[in-house]
Structure formats: C-alpha cells, structure tokens
Amino acid sequence: MVVLLALIGGLGCGDPQPSGASMPVAPATRESRDLDRADKVGAADFDGDGVDEIVLVQDGVARFGDHAVTLGGEVQVVQRGDPQGTGREVLLLGTGMGRSDRSAPIRIWSLSDSGPELLLERDEGRNQVADLDFVGDRIWAALFGTGKAVDAGWVTDGSLERIDSRNLATAWLPLDGQRRVVGRVYGDRPKAPGDLRVVGPEGERVLPTLRGVRALSAADLDGDGHDELLVGDGWHYAYGKQAIARIRVLQGPDWTQGRTIAMFDDEYTVWSLHVIGDRVLATGSRAVHWLARDGLGWADARVAPVPETGNAVPFRDADGLWALVSGSPARLVPLD
C-alpha cells in the first residue's frame, strides 16, 4: 500500500530507542544514475521478466516505454500490483486537484504493458485520492468525497462501490474482503489528534499510535507467520513545528504491542513505507531512508534527498535493488 503524498497541510513508554548507526547503502560497484526530471515516479514489471519499467511523471504527463499519457491532474498516489498473479504487474496512478489544476477531477489510471487505461473518473468537489491498493484481483480506493469525508471501497465498473466513509482517513490498509486498518490524520474535533483502528465485521478496535497517521504497511518481518503492522505516525496540525516523523512496528497477530524503529530528525512526516524482505524503504518529508536490522535494533541509512511533494519507490533490474527517487533530475540509487 501506498499512502497519500501531500493532500493536507498542517506523531510509548518503554520503547527501545531507534539506532542512529550508519549502514552502507550499496556496494562500491554500483553508482547512482541520473534520469530525466520527474514530479512523481513509479515502477512495475509490466512484462513479467523480473526487470521493472520506469514511469516518470512531469507536468501532468506520464512517460513509460513508448507511451506519453496526459493525466489531467496531479499524481497523489502510486501503487503497483499483480492482480492476475501472472508476474505481469500494473501500476496505478491516482490523480486529482492540486496547485496546478484546482478543477481536475479524481482519476484512477492503470498503466500496463498494453498502455494506459482510465479506470475511474469522479468529480465531487474535493477531488483528491487518499489511497490505492490491491486485494487479489480487486482494486481498493479511498477518495475524498464531501467535506472532510473520505469514501473507501472497491473500484467496480468505472465507479466506487463504497464500503466505508470516515472523516480525514487518509491511510487505509485493506486486509481482506471485510477487514481493514484505518489511519486518520485528525480526530473528530478541530485540530484533535488522529487515530488508528482495525475495522471489520466484529466491530472496531483502537490501536496504539502517536497522533495522526500518514502511512501504513504490513509484512511478516520476524517469520512467525503473522504480519507486523508498520505505522508512520506523529502528525500534528502544526506540522512544521510539532509533527514527528516516526515509524512504529506493531507486533502480530493482535498489534497491541510494538516498538519504535525510526524517528527522522528535521522531518515532519513519513509519506510512504515499502517493505522489501525484512527491510523498509521509507520516504519522509525531506529524505528517503533504508531501514535494516543491526545489532542494536534498526539502522537508518539516508538514501537521497527528495522534494517535499515528491516520492520514492523500489526498483529492481538485473543489477539488483534500487530506490527510484523523484526530483530534478530523478535518480536511481542502489540499495542492496
């Protein structure tokens, strides 16, 4: 799952402190590569050959292979997946209104080896995409609706089949057809802290968090058969002064206990979390970070700076794993 990139302006006791130890980001045999300029970037293995294709978005146009797609709005969410289970991935781009186009509708684009496809278009006032994800061969979307409400559900036949709607819920993690984790940047009262909860047929359960939530992901980090929940929290309405860019791991299967694995100095949020094996590629408000376990807990390697409204995603080719980072120019930075 990928979180909202820049929609709203403005994170326990007894936790071990995150390690500040440095870690080599890449062997000396590989060097960073500069690409063309890009406001946003994406990557997916369109043809199933094990090598990702690069998608660069600049000035509202997405370029990949021989394709150039005019998106008609600003990219707010990027998500890759393999909905058919064939190894041939697709890339979802959620676009909407922004500084360059206040009247752009919400659009969800699917990019694949066969080209672009517009899956959904919606115009309901506050046209912003909060989140996109895959559950099997289905696409989950969270879209701003009326006022502060964020409508979430399945993309079906060109529209949203709404399952849930919550105010200022910008981080969603669908677990299966009926259960989901929902993170809010703010609470019910003006300027109130956000929260995190598991929602399903059995009801709702509040999970521990520090203020508002910006990013969610899940993976079995310890190999015990239960997914851990990774939470990027610490959001505050006075984000420039009081927000904290924190990553917390909640232990599976019940997610009631956890530990803080990273706090990024001089950054106010964590926009996205990508788990690759037992490591984490995290994009903060100023830099991209590569988190790996060491003898003291977790080590944080600063990969590259990133524009405040930019993004970074994992990219894999025959040489190994890279971080693809937006900017002027966009860059490929080696990881493993």
Short mmCIF file of N, CA and C in Angstrom, two decimals, residues 99-178:
data_model
loop_
_atom_site.label_atom_id
_atom_site.label_comp_id
_atom_site.label_asym_id
_atom_site.label_seq_id
_atom_site.Cartn_x
_atom_site.Cartn_y
_atom_site.Cartn_z
N ARG A 99 -2.26 22.28 -6.94
CA ARG A 99 -1.92 23.68 -7.16
C ARG A 99 -1.94 24.04 -8.64
N SER A 100 -1.57 23.10 -9.49
CA SER A 100 -1.51 23.41 -10.92
C SER A 100 -2.87 23.31 -11.60
N ASP A 101 -3.83 22.63 -10.96
CA ASP A 101 -5.15 22.47 -11.57
C ASP A 101 -6.18 22.23 -10.47
N ARG A 102 -6.82 23.29 -10.03
CA ARG A 102 -7.78 23.20 -8.93
C ARG A 102 -9.09 22.52 -9.34
N SER A 103 -9.35 22.43 -10.63
CA SER A 103 -10.63 21.88 -11.09
C SER A 103 -10.52 20.44 -11.61
N ALA A 104 -9.34 19.83 -11.53
CA ALA A 104 -9.17 18.48 -12.06
C ALA A 104 -10.01 17.48 -11.26
N PRO A 105 -10.70 16.56 -11.94
CA PRO A 105 -11.45 15.53 -11.23
C PRO A 105 -10.51 14.44 -10.70
N ILE A 106 -11.05 13.59 -9.86
CA ILE A 106 -10.33 12.37 -9.48
C ILE A 106 -10.28 11.44 -10.68
N ARG A 107 -9.12 10.90 -10.94
CA ARG A 107 -8.97 9.86 -11.95
C ARG A 107 -8.07 8.76 -11.41
N ILE A 108 -8.41 7.52 -11.70
CA ILE A 108 -7.54 6.38 -11.39
C ILE A 108 -7.12 5.76 -12.71
N TRP A 109 -5.81 5.78 -12.95
CA TRP A 109 -5.24 5.24 -14.17
C TRP A 109 -4.55 3.91 -13.89
N SER A 110 -4.66 2.99 -14.83
CA SER A 110 -3.91 1.75 -14.79
C SER A 110 -2.93 1.75 -15.96
N LEU A 111 -1.64 1.63 -15.66
CA LEU A 111 -0.62 1.55 -16.69
C LEU A 111 -0.10 0.11 -16.75
N SER A 112 0.03 -0.40 -17.95
CA SER A 112 0.47 -1.78 -18.11
C SER A 112 1.25 -1.90 -19.41
N ASP A 113 1.63 -3.12 -19.74
CA ASP A 113 2.40 -3.38 -20.95
C ASP A 113 1.61 -3.01 -22.20
N SER A 114 0.29 -3.02 -22.10
CA SER A 114 -0.55 -2.68 -23.25
C SER A 114 -0.88 -1.20 -23.32
N GLY A 115 -0.44 -0.42 -22.34
CA GLY A 115 -0.68 1.02 -22.37
C GLY A 115 -1.52 1.49 -21.20
N PRO A 116 -2.05 2.72 -21.28
CA PRO A 116 -2.84 3.29 -20.19
C PRO A 116 -4.32 2.93 -20.31
N GLU A 117 -4.99 2.88 -19.15
CA GLU A 117 -6.44 2.68 -19.11
C GLU A 117 -7.00 3.52 -17.97
N LEU A 118 -8.05 4.27 -18.27
CA LEU A 118 -8.72 5.07 -17.25
C LEU A 118 -9.79 4.19 -16.59
N LEU A 119 -9.60 3.91 -15.29
CA LEU A 119 -10.49 3.00 -14.57
C LEU A 119 -11.66 3.72 -13.91
N LEU A 120 -11.45 4.98 -13.52
CA LEU A 120 -12.49 5.70 -12.78
C LEU A 120 -12.27 7.19 -12.94
N GLU A 121 -13.37 7.92 -13.06
CA GLU A 121 -13.33 9.38 -13.03
C GLU A 121 -14.48 9.86 -12.15
N ARG A 122 -14.19 10.80 -11.27
CA ARG A 122 -15.20 11.24 -10.30
C ARG A 122 -14.95 12.71 -9.96
N ASP A 123 -16.04 13.47 -9.88
CA ASP A 123 -15.95 14.90 -9.59
C ASP A 123 -16.97 15.23 -8.51
N GLU A 124 -16.47 15.38 -7.26
CA GLU A 124 -17.38 15.64 -6.15
C GLU A 124 -16.90 16.79 -5.28
N GLY A 125 -16.14 17.71 -5.85
CA GLY A 125 -15.73 18.88 -5.09
C GLY A 125 -14.28 18.82 -4.66
N ARG A 126 -14.00 18.09 -3.59
CA ARG A 126 -12.63 17.94 -3.12
C ARG A 126 -12.03 16.72 -3.80
N ASN A 127 -11.48 16.92 -4.96
CA ASN A 127 -11.08 15.80 -5.81
C ASN A 127 -9.63 15.39 -5.53
N GLN A 128 -9.48 14.58 -4.49
CA GLN A 128 -8.18 14.07 -4.10
C GLN A 128 -8.25 12.59 -3.80
N VAL A 129 -7.20 11.88 -4.19
CA VAL A 129 -7.09 10.45 -3.93
C VAL A 129 -6.27 10.26 -2.66
N ALA A 130 -6.85 9.57 -1.68
CA ALA A 130 -6.14 9.34 -0.42
C ALA A 130 -5.30 8.08 -0.47
N ASP A 131 -5.82 6.99 -1.08
CA ASP A 131 -5.08 5.73 -1.05
C ASP A 131 -5.57 4.80 -2.15
N LEU A 132 -4.68 3.91 -2.57
CA LEU A 132 -4.99 2.86 -3.54
C LEU A 132 -4.28 1.59 -3.11
N ASP A 133 -4.91 0.44 -3.38
CA ASP A 133 -4.27 -0.82 -3.03
C ASP A 133 -4.92 -1.95 -3.83
N PHE A 134 -4.25 -3.09 -3.81
CA PHE A 134 -4.77 -4.31 -4.44
C PHE A 134 -5.11 -5.31 -3.35
N VAL A 135 -6.24 -6.00 -3.50
CA VAL A 135 -6.58 -7.17 -2.70
C VAL A 135 -6.93 -8.27 -3.69
N GLY A 136 -6.00 -9.18 -3.93
CA GLY A 136 -6.19 -10.15 -5.00
C GLY A 136 -6.27 -9.43 -6.33
N ASP A 137 -7.35 -9.68 -7.08
CA ASP A 137 -7.51 -9.02 -8.37
C ASP A 137 -8.43 -7.80 -8.28
N ARG A 138 -8.74 -7.36 -7.06
CA ARG A 138 -9.60 -6.21 -6.87
C ARG A 138 -8.79 -4.99 -6.48
N ILE A 139 -9.32 -3.82 -6.82
CA ILE A 139 -8.65 -2.55 -6.52
C ILE A 139 -9.44 -1.83 -5.44
N TRP A 140 -8.73 -1.50 -4.37
CA TRP A 140 -9.30 -0.73 -3.27
C TRP A 140 -8.89 0.72 -3.43
N ALA A 141 -9.84 1.63 -3.24
CA ALA A 141 -9.55 3.06 -3.38
C ALA A 141 -10.18 3.82 -2.22
N ALA A 142 -9.47 4.85 -1.76
CA ALA A 142 -10.00 5.78 -0.77
C ALA A 142 -9.95 7.18 -1.38
N LEU A 143 -11.13 7.80 -1.54
CA LEU A 143 -11.25 9.05 -2.28
C LEU A 143 -11.99 10.08 -1.43
N PHE A 144 -11.49 11.31 -1.44
CA PHE A 144 -12.22 12.36 -0.75
C PHE A 144 -13.58 12.56 -1.41
N GLY A 145 -14.59 12.74 -0.58
CA GLY A 145 -15.94 12.97 -1.06
C GLY A 145 -16.40 14.37 -0.71
N THR A 146 -17.44 14.46 0.10
CA THR A 146 -18.00 15.74 0.50
C THR A 146 -17.36 16.21 1.80
N GLY A 147 -16.91 17.44 1.83
CA GLY A 147 -16.31 17.98 3.04
C GLY A 147 -15.04 17.24 3.41
N LYS A 148 -14.99 16.75 4.65
CA LYS A 148 -13.81 16.05 5.15
C LYS A 148 -13.89 14.54 4.98
N ALA A 149 -15.00 14.06 4.44
CA ALA A 149 -15.21 12.61 4.34
C ALA A 149 -14.30 11.98 3.30
N VAL A 150 -13.76 10.82 3.64
CA VAL A 150 -13.01 10.00 2.70
C VAL A 150 -13.79 8.71 2.50
N ASP A 151 -14.25 8.48 1.26
CA ASP A 151 -15.02 7.29 0.91
C ASP A 151 -14.06 6.20 0.45
N ALA A 152 -14.25 4.99 0.96
CA ALA A 152 -13.36 3.88 0.61
C ALA A 152 -14.16 2.66 0.19
N GLY A 153 -13.62 1.94 -0.79
CA GLY A 153 -14.29 0.74 -1.26
C GLY A 153 -13.62 0.23 -2.52
N TRP A 154 -14.38 -0.52 -3.31
CA TRP A 154 -13.84 -1.20 -4.48
C TRP A 154 -14.12 -0.42 -5.76
N VAL A 155 -13.13 -0.39 -6.63
CA VAL A 155 -13.31 0.19 -7.95
C VAL A 155 -14.02 -0.86 -8.82
N THR A 156 -15.25 -0.55 -9.22
CA THR A 156 -16.07 -1.52 -9.93
C THR A 156 -16.79 -0.82 -11.08
N ASP A 157 -16.56 -1.28 -12.30
CA ASP A 157 -17.27 -0.78 -13.48
C ASP A 157 -17.24 0.74 -13.57
N GLY A 158 -16.08 1.31 -13.35
CA GLY A 158 -15.89 2.74 -13.53
C GLY A 158 -16.34 3.62 -12.39
N SER A 159 -16.73 3.03 -11.27
CA SER A 159 -17.17 3.84 -10.13
C SER A 159 -16.67 3.20 -8.84
N LEU A 160 -16.92 3.88 -7.71
CA LEU A 160 -16.50 3.39 -6.40
C LEU A 160 -17.68 2.73 -5.71
N GLU A 161 -17.53 1.45 -5.39
CA GLU A 161 -18.50 0.72 -4.58
C GLU A 161 -18.13 0.97 -3.11
N ARG A 162 -18.77 1.93 -2.50
CA ARG A 162 -18.35 2.39 -1.18
C ARG A 162 -18.64 1.35 -0.10
N ILE A 163 -17.62 1.08 0.71
CA ILE A 163 -17.73 0.17 1.84
C ILE A 163 -17.72 0.92 3.16
N ASP A 164 -16.97 2.02 3.20
CA ASP A 164 -16.78 2.77 4.43
C ASP A 164 -16.56 4.24 4.08
N SER A 165 -16.82 5.12 5.04
CA SER A 165 -16.54 6.54 4.86
C SER A 165 -16.20 7.13 6.22
N ARG A 166 -15.03 7.80 6.30
CA ARG A 166 -14.58 8.37 7.57
C ARG A 166 -13.90 9.71 7.32
N ASN A 167 -14.12 10.62 8.23
CA ASN A 167 -13.52 11.93 8.09
C ASN A 167 -12.00 11.87 8.23
N LEU A 168 -11.30 12.48 7.26
CA LEU A 168 -9.86 12.67 7.30
C LEU A 168 -9.09 11.37 7.48
N ALA A 169 -9.64 10.28 6.97
CA ALA A 169 -8.95 8.98 6.99
C ALA A 169 -8.15 8.85 5.70
N THR A 170 -6.88 9.23 5.75
CA THR A 170 -6.07 9.27 4.54
C THR A 170 -5.16 8.06 4.38
N ALA A 171 -5.09 7.17 5.39
CA ALA A 171 -4.27 5.96 5.29
C ALA A 171 -5.17 4.74 5.50
N TRP A 172 -5.24 3.88 4.50
CA TRP A 172 -6.08 2.68 4.56
C TRP A 172 -5.24 1.46 4.18
N LEU A 173 -5.47 0.37 4.90
CA LEU A 173 -4.81 -0.88 4.57
C LEU A 173 -5.86 -1.99 4.58
N PRO A 174 -6.40 -2.35 3.39
CA PRO A 174 -7.37 -3.44 3.34
C PRO A 174 -6.68 -4.77 3.61
N LEU A 175 -7.21 -5.53 4.56
CA LEU A 175 -6.59 -6.79 4.95
C LEU A 175 -7.17 -7.95 4.17
N ASP A 176 -8.46 -7.89 3.86
CA ASP A 176 -9.14 -8.90 3.06
C ASP A 176 -10.44 -8.26 2.59
N GLY A 177 -11.41 -9.07 2.23
CA GLY A 177 -12.65 -8.51 1.71
C GLY A 177 -13.47 -7.74 2.72
N GLN A 178 -13.26 -7.98 4.05
CA GLN A 178 -14.14 -7.37 5.05
C GLN A 178 -13.40 -6.59 6.12
#
